[in-house]
Structure formats: C-alpha cells, structure tokens
Amino acid sequence: MNLKTVNRIFGYGHFGMGAIKIIYTIFLLSQMVTNVNIALNGGEWSYGFAPIIVQVISFVQTLLTLGSVIMIFVNMIQQPKVIIGYVWGLGAMLVPYIIPSWLIIGALLVQCGMLMKAGTEIMNNSDTYKNEFRPKTSKKTIKNTEWYYGKKNEQNEYVSEKKQKRIEKLEKELAEWKQLLDTGEIDEETYNQETNRLIEKERKRSAREM
C-alpha cells in the first residue's frame, strides 16, 4: 500500500467521521424530543444503542488522532501538502476543549465541519502525489548503465557508422525514459526494466558483431 492510498484512507476517514457525527447529532436531538414526550406521558424512555455508538465514535476518533500525528511526520518529505489536512483534523479534536460546554451543539457543528474540511484537504492534496514525487535514481540503476555512459568507447577506438547510429538511437531512447522518470509518469521499477531491456538488447547485438 503506497503513501497516496494511505492518505486517501485517512481523508475518507476524517470526512466520514464529520458526516456521521452530524447525522448522529440530528438523530439524538430527535430522540431527545421523543423521550421528553414519552416521559411527560408517563412512559419509559430510552436512547437504545446510543451509548455503544458513542463509544465506537470515540474509539475511531482516537485512532484518527493518533494516526494524524504519525502521518504528519510520514508526509513531511514526500507529500508535505497533505499535512494541512491532518492539522485541520487535530484542530477539530481540540474544539470541545476550547468552546464552552454550554455551546455543545455549536461546538459539535464546528468540529464536524473541520473534520470534513480535513478529509477534503487530505484527499485533494493526495491526488498531486504522483505528479510531485520524483523518484531518485538508485545506485543499481547507475551501475547498470555505467558501461554505456562512461565506457562505451573505452575498448574500441573505431565505431562503425551503423553502430554509431544505433548508439545515438539508444541514447535518445534512454533519455526519453529518464525524462518519464523525472516527470513522475513512470516509477523507478518500470524505468529500470525498460532501460535494462534496451541495454541488454544492444549488448547482445554488439556481441554478435564482434
């Protein structure tokens, strides 16, 4: 699972938590009115599974909070833009401690809005991951192409015109694959596979000509 996918999971988690809490709040308010009517008429009132649902929501919020702290550090280098979304999420968790308890409904609405904002920011900015991430050329890649870039004419003083054209074509193809790697259109594994294939093809052809 890559970083972009993990970020999107957290984005959906934050947005979903905000939406669920709004829906659940509306349900509790309607249930409260119903219970008041039942109590005034001498009946027994109950909130059903509400306490269990509250515990589940609280547990998920705790996981999102801990996960957000971890993901802020994880994204610092590769995907710093999504950090603002996680900051929104952490800020949402602090709202109940900042706004007075007698404004609980207002605090809850603000918190839900911030959670949904956090989810939106994370998901939107995680979509730029592929375009902004630049894979680094590994030592293995450099080693695999060293024979060509550094020593292609070291053993042969004379290169035929036909072979020179092939080398120029190979140079162009390798440069094109390198450009795709630098722009993030392909990953390093694909780059290694394709360049190694071209290099091996030229090696075999050169060996036959010797």
PDB file of C-alpha atoms in Angstrom:
ATOM      1  CA  MET A   1       0.000   0.000   0.000  1.00  0.00           C
ATOM      2  CA  ASN A   2       1.613   3.293  -1.096  1.00  0.00           C
ATOM      3  CA  LEU A   3       1.547   6.638   0.690  1.00  0.00           C
ATOM      4  CA  LYS A   4      -1.101   8.108  -1.594  1.00  0.00           C
ATOM      5  CA  THR A   5      -3.531   5.292  -0.765  1.00  0.00           C
ATOM      6  CA  VAL A   6      -2.933   5.640   2.995  1.00  0.00           C
ATOM      7  CA  ASN A   7      -3.542   9.387   2.793  1.00  0.00           C
ATOM      8  CA  ARG A   8      -6.786   8.859   0.925  1.00  0.00           C
ATOM      9  CA  ILE A   9      -7.947   6.343   3.537  1.00  0.00           C
ATOM     10  CA  PHE A  10      -7.351   8.930   6.250  1.00  0.00           C
ATOM     11  CA  GLY A  11      -9.071  11.548   4.095  1.00  0.00           C
ATOM     12  CA  TYR A  12     -12.191   9.415   3.764  1.00  0.00           C
ATOM     13  CA  GLY A  13     -11.969   8.619   7.485  1.00  0.00           C
ATOM     14  CA  HIS A  14     -11.958  12.281   8.534  1.00  0.00           C
ATOM     15  CA  PHE A  15     -14.702  13.275   6.114  1.00  0.00           C
ATOM     16  CA  GLY A  16     -16.819  10.257   7.048  1.00  0.00           C
ATOM     17  CA  MET A  17     -16.419  10.916  10.767  1.00  0.00           C
ATOM     18  CA  GLY A  18     -17.602  14.506  10.327  1.00  0.00           C
ATOM     19  CA  ALA A  19     -20.634  13.423   8.300  1.00  0.00           C
ATOM     20  CA  ILE A  20     -21.533  10.585  10.704  1.00  0.00           C
ATOM     21  CA  LYS A  21     -21.379  12.865  13.746  1.00  0.00           C
ATOM     22  CA  ILE A  22     -23.713  15.369  12.089  1.00  0.00           C
ATOM     23  CA  ILE A  23     -26.215  12.643  11.224  1.00  0.00           C
ATOM     24  CA  TYR A  24     -25.931  11.117  14.683  1.00  0.00           C
ATOM     25  CA  THR A  25     -26.431  14.501  16.350  1.00  0.00           C
ATOM     26  CA  ILE A  26     -29.644  15.042  14.398  1.00  0.00           C
ATOM     27  CA  PHE A  27     -30.791  11.568  15.468  1.00  0.00           C
ATOM     28  CA  LEU A  28     -30.050  12.278  19.148  1.00  0.00           C
ATOM     29  CA  LEU A  29     -31.906  15.589  19.068  1.00  0.00           C
ATOM     30  CA  SER A  30     -34.964  13.963  17.508  1.00  0.00           C
ATOM     31  CA  GLN A  31     -34.744  11.097  20.015  1.00  0.00           C
ATOM     32  CA  MET A  32     -34.489  13.601  22.843  1.00  0.00           C
ATOM     33  CA  VAL A  33     -37.732  15.278  21.781  1.00  0.00           C
ATOM     34  CA  THR A  34     -39.403  11.870  21.551  1.00  0.00           C
ATOM     35  CA  ASN A  35     -38.181  10.877  25.011  1.00  0.00           C
ATOM     36  CA  VAL A  36     -39.460  14.130  26.515  1.00  0.00           C
ATOM     37  CA  ASN A  37     -42.900  13.453  25.092  1.00  0.00           C
ATOM     38  CA  ILE A  38     -42.806   9.850  26.388  1.00  0.00           C
ATOM     39  CA  ALA A  39     -41.719  10.993  29.851  1.00  0.00           C
ATOM     40  CA  LEU A  40     -44.453  13.627  30.058  1.00  0.00           C
ATOM     41  CA  ASN A  41     -46.988  10.951  29.221  1.00  0.00           C
ATOM     42  CA  GLY A  42     -45.703   8.661  31.952  1.00  0.00           C
ATOM     43  CA  GLY A  43     -43.882   6.207  29.696  1.00  0.00           C
ATOM     44  CA  GLU A  44     -40.362   4.805  29.916  1.00  0.00           C
ATOM     45  CA  TRP A  45     -37.846   6.421  27.619  1.00  0.00           C
ATOM     46  CA  SER A  46     -34.532   5.126  26.325  1.00  0.00           C
ATOM     47  CA  TYR A  47     -31.718   6.029  23.949  1.00  0.00           C
ATOM     48  CA  GLY A  48     -31.298   2.430  22.792  1.00  0.00           C
ATOM     49  CA  PHE A  49     -27.843   1.722  21.416  1.00  0.00           C
ATOM     50  CA  ALA A  50     -26.723   5.357  21.677  1.00  0.00           C
ATOM     51  CA  PRO A  51     -24.095   4.745  24.419  1.00  0.00           C
ATOM     52  CA  ILE A  52     -22.467   1.970  22.352  1.00  0.00           C
ATOM     53  CA  ILE A  53     -22.424   4.122  19.210  1.00  0.00           C
ATOM     54  CA  VAL A  54     -20.843   6.977  21.168  1.00  0.00           C
ATOM     55  CA  GLN A  55     -18.089   4.632  22.359  1.00  0.00           C
ATOM     56  CA  VAL A  56     -17.411   3.443  18.807  1.00  0.00           C
ATOM     57  CA  ILE A  57     -17.240   7.025  17.517  1.00  0.00           C
ATOM     58  CA  SER A  58     -14.907   7.973  20.367  1.00  0.00           C
ATOM     59  CA  PHE A  59     -12.651   4.999  19.590  1.00  0.00           C
ATOM     60  CA  VAL A  60     -12.457   5.829  15.879  1.00  0.00           C
ATOM     61  CA  GLN A  61     -11.712   9.481  16.704  1.00  0.00           C
ATOM     62  CA  THR A  62      -8.830   8.370  18.904  1.00  0.00           C
ATOM     63  CA  LEU A  63      -7.419   6.263  16.075  1.00  0.00           C
ATOM     64  CA  LEU A  64      -7.729   9.176  13.649  1.00  0.00           C
ATOM     65  CA  THR A  65      -5.979  11.499  16.088  1.00  0.00           C
ATOM     66  CA  LEU A  66      -3.054   9.142  16.697  1.00  0.00           C
ATOM     67  CA  GLY A  67      -2.843   8.312  13.013  1.00  0.00           C
ATOM     68  CA  SER A  68      -2.851  12.007  12.070  1.00  0.00           C
ATOM     69  CA  VAL A  69       0.133  12.706  14.306  1.00  0.00           C
ATOM     70  CA  ILE A  70       2.058   9.834  12.714  1.00  0.00           C
ATOM     71  CA  MET A  71       1.068  10.793   9.158  1.00  0.00           C
ATOM     72  CA  ILE A  72       2.237  14.384   9.650  1.00  0.00           C
ATOM     73  CA  PHE A  73       5.777  13.094  10.191  1.00  0.00           C
ATOM     74  CA  VAL A  74       5.486  10.498   7.408  1.00  0.00           C
ATOM     75  CA  ASN A  75       4.402  13.100   4.837  1.00  0.00           C
ATOM     76  CA  MET A  76       6.956  15.774   5.725  1.00  0.00           C
ATOM     77  CA  ILE A  77       9.364  14.783   2.952  1.00  0.00           C
ATOM     78  CA  GLN A  78       7.336  13.128   0.197  1.00  0.00           C
ATOM     79  CA  GLN A  79       3.945  14.832   0.424  1.00  0.00           C
ATOM     80  CA  PRO A  80       4.021  17.936   2.660  1.00  0.00           C
ATOM     81  CA  LYS A  81       0.875  19.487   1.149  1.00  0.00           C
ATOM     82  CA  VAL A  82      -1.428  16.953   2.817  1.00  0.00           C
ATOM     83  CA  ILE A  83      -0.160  17.958   6.272  1.00  0.00           C
ATOM     84  CA  ILE A  84      -2.580  20.909   6.386  1.00  0.00           C
ATOM     85  CA  GLY A  85      -5.455  18.421   6.237  1.00  0.00           C
ATOM     86  CA  TYR A  86      -4.138  16.484   9.216  1.00  0.00           C
ATOM     87  CA  VAL A  87      -3.705  19.761  11.121  1.00  0.00           C
ATOM     88  CA  TRP A  88      -7.377  20.537  10.464  1.00  0.00           C
ATOM     89  CA  GLY A  89      -8.231  17.097  11.836  1.00  0.00           C
ATOM     90  CA  LEU A  90      -6.200  17.599  15.010  1.00  0.00           C
ATOM     91  CA  GLY A  91      -7.732  21.043  15.454  1.00  0.00           C
ATOM     92  CA  ALA A  92     -11.194  19.501  15.231  1.00  0.00           C
ATOM     93  CA  MET A  93     -10.384  17.191  18.146  1.00  0.00           C
ATOM     94  CA  LEU A  94      -9.474  20.223  20.293  1.00  0.00           C
ATOM     95  CA  VAL A  95     -12.731  22.106  19.648  1.00  0.00           C
ATOM     96  CA  PRO A  96     -14.692  20.525  22.573  1.00  0.00           C
ATOM     97  CA  TYR A  97     -11.922  21.640  24.957  1.00  0.00           C
ATOM     98  CA  ILE A  98     -11.898  25.212  23.644  1.00  0.00           C
ATOM     99  CA  ILE A  99     -15.574  26.075  23.207  1.00  0.00           C
ATOM    100  CA  PRO A 100     -17.629  26.253  26.468  1.00  0.00           C
ATOM    101  CA  SER A 101     -19.764  23.199  27.276  1.00  0.00           C
ATOM    102  CA  TRP A 102     -22.998  25.216  27.172  1.00  0.00           C
ATOM    103  CA  LEU A 103     -22.362  25.741  23.456  1.00  0.00           C
ATOM    104  CA  ILE A 104     -22.103  21.998  22.868  1.00  0.00           C
ATOM    105  CA  ILE A 105     -24.282  21.983  19.741  1.00  0.00           C
ATOM    106  CA  GLY A 106     -22.294  24.792  18.160  1.00  0.00           C
ATOM    107  CA  ALA A 107     -19.009  23.126  19.132  1.00  0.00           C
ATOM    108  CA  LEU A 108     -20.160  19.861  17.593  1.00  0.00           C
ATOM    109  CA  LEU A 109     -21.119  21.523  14.317  1.00  0.00           C
ATOM    110  CA  VAL A 110     -17.769  23.336  14.169  1.00  0.00           C
ATOM    111  CA  GLN A 111     -15.942  20.087  14.884  1.00  0.00           C
ATOM    112  CA  CYS A 112     -17.826  18.201  12.170  1.00  0.00           C
ATOM    113  CA  GLY A 113     -17.127  20.974   9.679  1.00  0.00           C
ATOM    114  CA  MET A 114     -13.418  20.889  10.485  1.00  0.00           C
ATOM    115  CA  LEU A 115     -13.302  17.100  10.159  1.00  0.00           C
ATOM    116  CA  MET A 116     -14.939  17.250   6.738  1.00  0.00           C
ATOM    117  CA  LYS A 117     -12.581  20.070   5.737  1.00  0.00           C
ATOM    118  CA  ALA A 118      -9.645  17.920   6.895  1.00  0.00           C
ATOM    119  CA  GLY A 119     -10.823  14.973   4.802  1.00  0.00           C
ATOM    120  CA  THR A 120     -11.293  17.152   1.732  1.00  0.00           C
ATOM    121  CA  GLU A 121      -7.832  18.723   2.065  1.00  0.00           C
ATOM    122  CA  ILE A 122      -6.131  15.348   2.502  1.00  0.00           C
ATOM    123  CA  MET A 123      -7.906  13.734  -0.449  1.00  0.00           C
ATOM    124  CA  ASN A 124      -7.405  16.690  -2.800  1.00  0.00           C
ATOM    125  CA  ASN A 125      -3.721  17.106  -1.997  1.00  0.00           C
ATOM    126  CA  SER A 126      -3.004  13.371  -2.090  1.00  0.00           C
ATOM    127  CA  ASP A 127      -4.029  13.433  -5.771  1.00  0.00           C
ATOM    128  CA  THR A 128      -0.924  15.529  -6.533  1.00  0.00           C
ATOM    129  CA  TYR A 129       1.346  12.857  -5.098  1.00  0.00           C
ATOM    130  CA  LYS A 130       2.104  11.164  -8.426  1.00  0.00           C
ATOM    131  CA  ASN A 131       2.944  14.425 -10.177  1.00  0.00           C
ATOM    132  CA  GLU A 132       5.075  15.918  -7.410  1.00  0.00           C
ATOM    133  CA  PHE A 133       7.035  12.873  -6.268  1.00  0.00           C
ATOM    134  CA  ARG A 134      10.326  12.458  -8.068  1.00  0.00           C
ATOM    135  CA  PRO A 135      11.880   9.018  -7.661  1.00  0.00           C
ATOM    136  CA  LYS A 136      15.637   9.117  -7.180  1.00  0.00           C
ATOM    137  CA  THR A 137      17.872   7.129  -9.455  1.00  0.00           C
ATOM    138  CA  SER A 138      19.255   4.254  -7.411  1.00  0.00           C
ATOM    139  CA  LYS A 139      22.879   3.108  -7.296  1.00  0.00           C
ATOM    140  CA  LYS A 140      21.743  -0.082  -9.018  1.00  0.00           C
ATOM    141  CA  THR A 141      20.408   1.911 -11.981  1.00  0.00           C
ATOM    142  CA  ILE A 142      23.628   3.878 -12.247  1.00  0.00           C
ATOM    143  CA  LYS A 143      25.668   0.675 -12.138  1.00  0.00           C
ATOM    144  CA  ASN A 144      23.533  -0.970 -14.830  1.00  0.00           C
ATOM    145  CA  THR A 145      24.060   1.920 -17.274  1.00  0.00           C
ATOM    146  CA  GLU A 146      27.638   2.792 -16.336  1.00  0.00           C
ATOM    147  CA  TRP A 147      29.100   0.619 -19.097  1.00  0.00           C
ATOM    148  CA  TYR A 148      27.279   2.712 -21.660  1.00  0.00           C
ATOM    149  CA  TYR A 149      27.581   6.270 -20.339  1.00  0.00           C
ATOM    150  CA  GLY A 150      31.136   6.022 -19.055  1.00  0.00           C
ATOM    151  CA  LYS A 151      32.917   3.347 -21.047  1.00  0.00           C
ATOM    152  CA  LYS A 152      31.131   2.808 -24.334  1.00  0.00           C
ATOM    153  CA  ASN A 153      34.191   3.775 -26.408  1.00  0.00           C
ATOM    154  CA  GLU A 154      36.907   2.751 -23.980  1.00  0.00           C
ATOM    155  CA  GLN A 155      37.695  -0.630 -25.616  1.00  0.00           C
ATOM    156  CA  ASN A 156      37.044   0.292 -29.233  1.00  0.00           C
ATOM    157  CA  GLU A 157      38.786   3.139 -30.991  1.00  0.00           C
ATOM    158  CA  TYR A 158      36.663   2.790 -34.051  1.00  0.00           C
ATOM    159  CA  VAL A 159      32.880   2.607 -34.149  1.00  0.00           C
ATOM    160  CA  SER A 160      31.191   1.853 -37.437  1.00  0.00           C
ATOM    161  CA  GLU A 161      28.696   4.309 -38.840  1.00  0.00           C
ATOM    162  CA  LYS A 162      25.876   1.770 -38.487  1.00  0.00           C
ATOM    163  CA  LYS A 163      26.755   1.051 -34.858  1.00  0.00           C
ATOM    164  CA  GLN A 164      27.128   4.772 -34.137  1.00  0.00           C
ATOM    165  CA  LYS A 165      23.555   5.346 -35.352  1.00  0.00           C
ATOM    166  CA  ARG A 166      22.349   2.580 -33.058  1.00  0.00           C
ATOM    167  CA  ILE A 167      24.170   4.138 -30.140  1.00  0.00           C
ATOM    168  CA  GLU A 168      22.645   7.534 -30.887  1.00  0.00           C
ATOM    169  CA  LYS A 169      19.208   5.929 -31.077  1.00  0.00           C
ATOM    170  CA  LEU A 170      19.827   4.131 -27.787  1.00  0.00           C
ATOM    171  CA  GLU A 171      20.956   7.375 -26.183  1.00  0.00           C
ATOM    172  CA  LYS A 172      17.770   9.055 -27.312  1.00  0.00           C
ATOM    173  CA  GLU A 173      15.554   6.231 -26.017  1.00  0.00           C
ATOM    174  CA  LEU A 174      17.341   6.134 -22.657  1.00  0.00           C
ATOM    175  CA  ALA A 175      16.970   9.920 -22.384  1.00  0.00           C
ATOM    176  CA  GLU A 176      13.242   9.635 -23.096  1.00  0.00           C
ATOM    177  CA  TRP A 177      12.783   7.004 -20.379  1.00  0.00           C
ATOM    178  CA  LYS A 178      14.815   9.188 -17.982  1.00  0.00           C
ATOM    179  CA  GLN A 179      12.514  12.117 -18.761  1.00  0.00           C
ATOM    180  CA  LEU A 180       9.445   9.991 -17.994  1.00  0.00           C
ATOM    181  CA  LEU A 181      11.050   9.014 -14.685  1.00  0.00           C
ATOM    182  CA  ASP A 182      11.858  12.632 -13.803  1.00  0.00           C
ATOM    183  CA  THR A 183       8.322  13.802 -14.562  1.00  0.00           C
ATOM    184  CA  GLY A 184       6.823  11.027 -12.461  1.00  0.00           C
ATOM    185  CA  GLU A 185       4.963   9.392 -15.350  1.00  0.00           C
ATOM    186  CA  ILE A 186       6.657   6.075 -14.587  1.00  0.00           C
ATOM    187  CA  ASP A 187       8.121   4.648 -11.403  1.00  0.00           C
ATOM    188  CA  GLU A 188      11.715   3.592 -10.850  1.00  0.00           C
ATOM    189  CA  GLU A 189      10.937  -0.104 -11.285  1.00  0.00           C
ATOM    190  CA  THR A 190       9.485   0.484 -14.754  1.00  0.00           C
ATOM    191  CA  TYR A 191      12.442   2.711 -15.644  1.00  0.00           C
ATOM    192  CA  ASN A 192      14.925   0.016 -14.616  1.00  0.00           C
ATOM    193  CA  GLN A 193      13.080  -2.707 -16.539  1.00  0.00           C
ATOM    194  CA  GLU A 194      12.804  -0.740 -19.778  1.00  0.00           C
ATOM    195  CA  THR A 195      16.340   0.701 -19.778  1.00  0.00           C
ATOM    196  CA  ASN A 196      17.861  -2.656 -18.860  1.00  0.00           C
ATOM    197  CA  ARG A 197      15.939  -4.254 -21.716  1.00  0.00           C
ATOM    198  CA  LEU A 198      17.306  -1.709 -24.206  1.00  0.00           C
ATOM    199  CA  ILE A 199      20.843  -2.006 -22.845  1.00  0.00           C
ATOM    200  CA  GLU A 200      20.764  -5.815 -22.920  1.00  0.00           C
ATOM    201  CA  LYS A 201      19.477  -5.759 -26.486  1.00  0.00           C
ATOM    202  CA  GLU A 202      22.385  -3.574 -27.583  1.00  0.00           C
ATOM    203  CA  ARG A 203      24.868  -5.726 -25.675  1.00  0.00           C
ATOM    204  CA  LYS A 204      23.706  -8.869 -27.480  1.00  0.00           C
ATOM    205  CA  ARG A 205      23.820  -7.151 -30.873  1.00  0.00           C
ATOM    206  CA  SER A 206      27.339  -5.844 -30.186  1.00  0.00           C
ATOM    207  CA  ALA A 207      28.475  -9.295 -29.077  1.00  0.00           C
ATOM    208  CA  ARG A 208      27.257 -10.820 -32.347  1.00  0.00           C
ATOM    209  CA  GLU A 209      29.214  -8.259 -34.349  1.00  0.00           C
ATOM    210  CA  MET A 210      32.494  -8.953 -32.570  1.00  0.00           C
TER     211      MET A 210
END
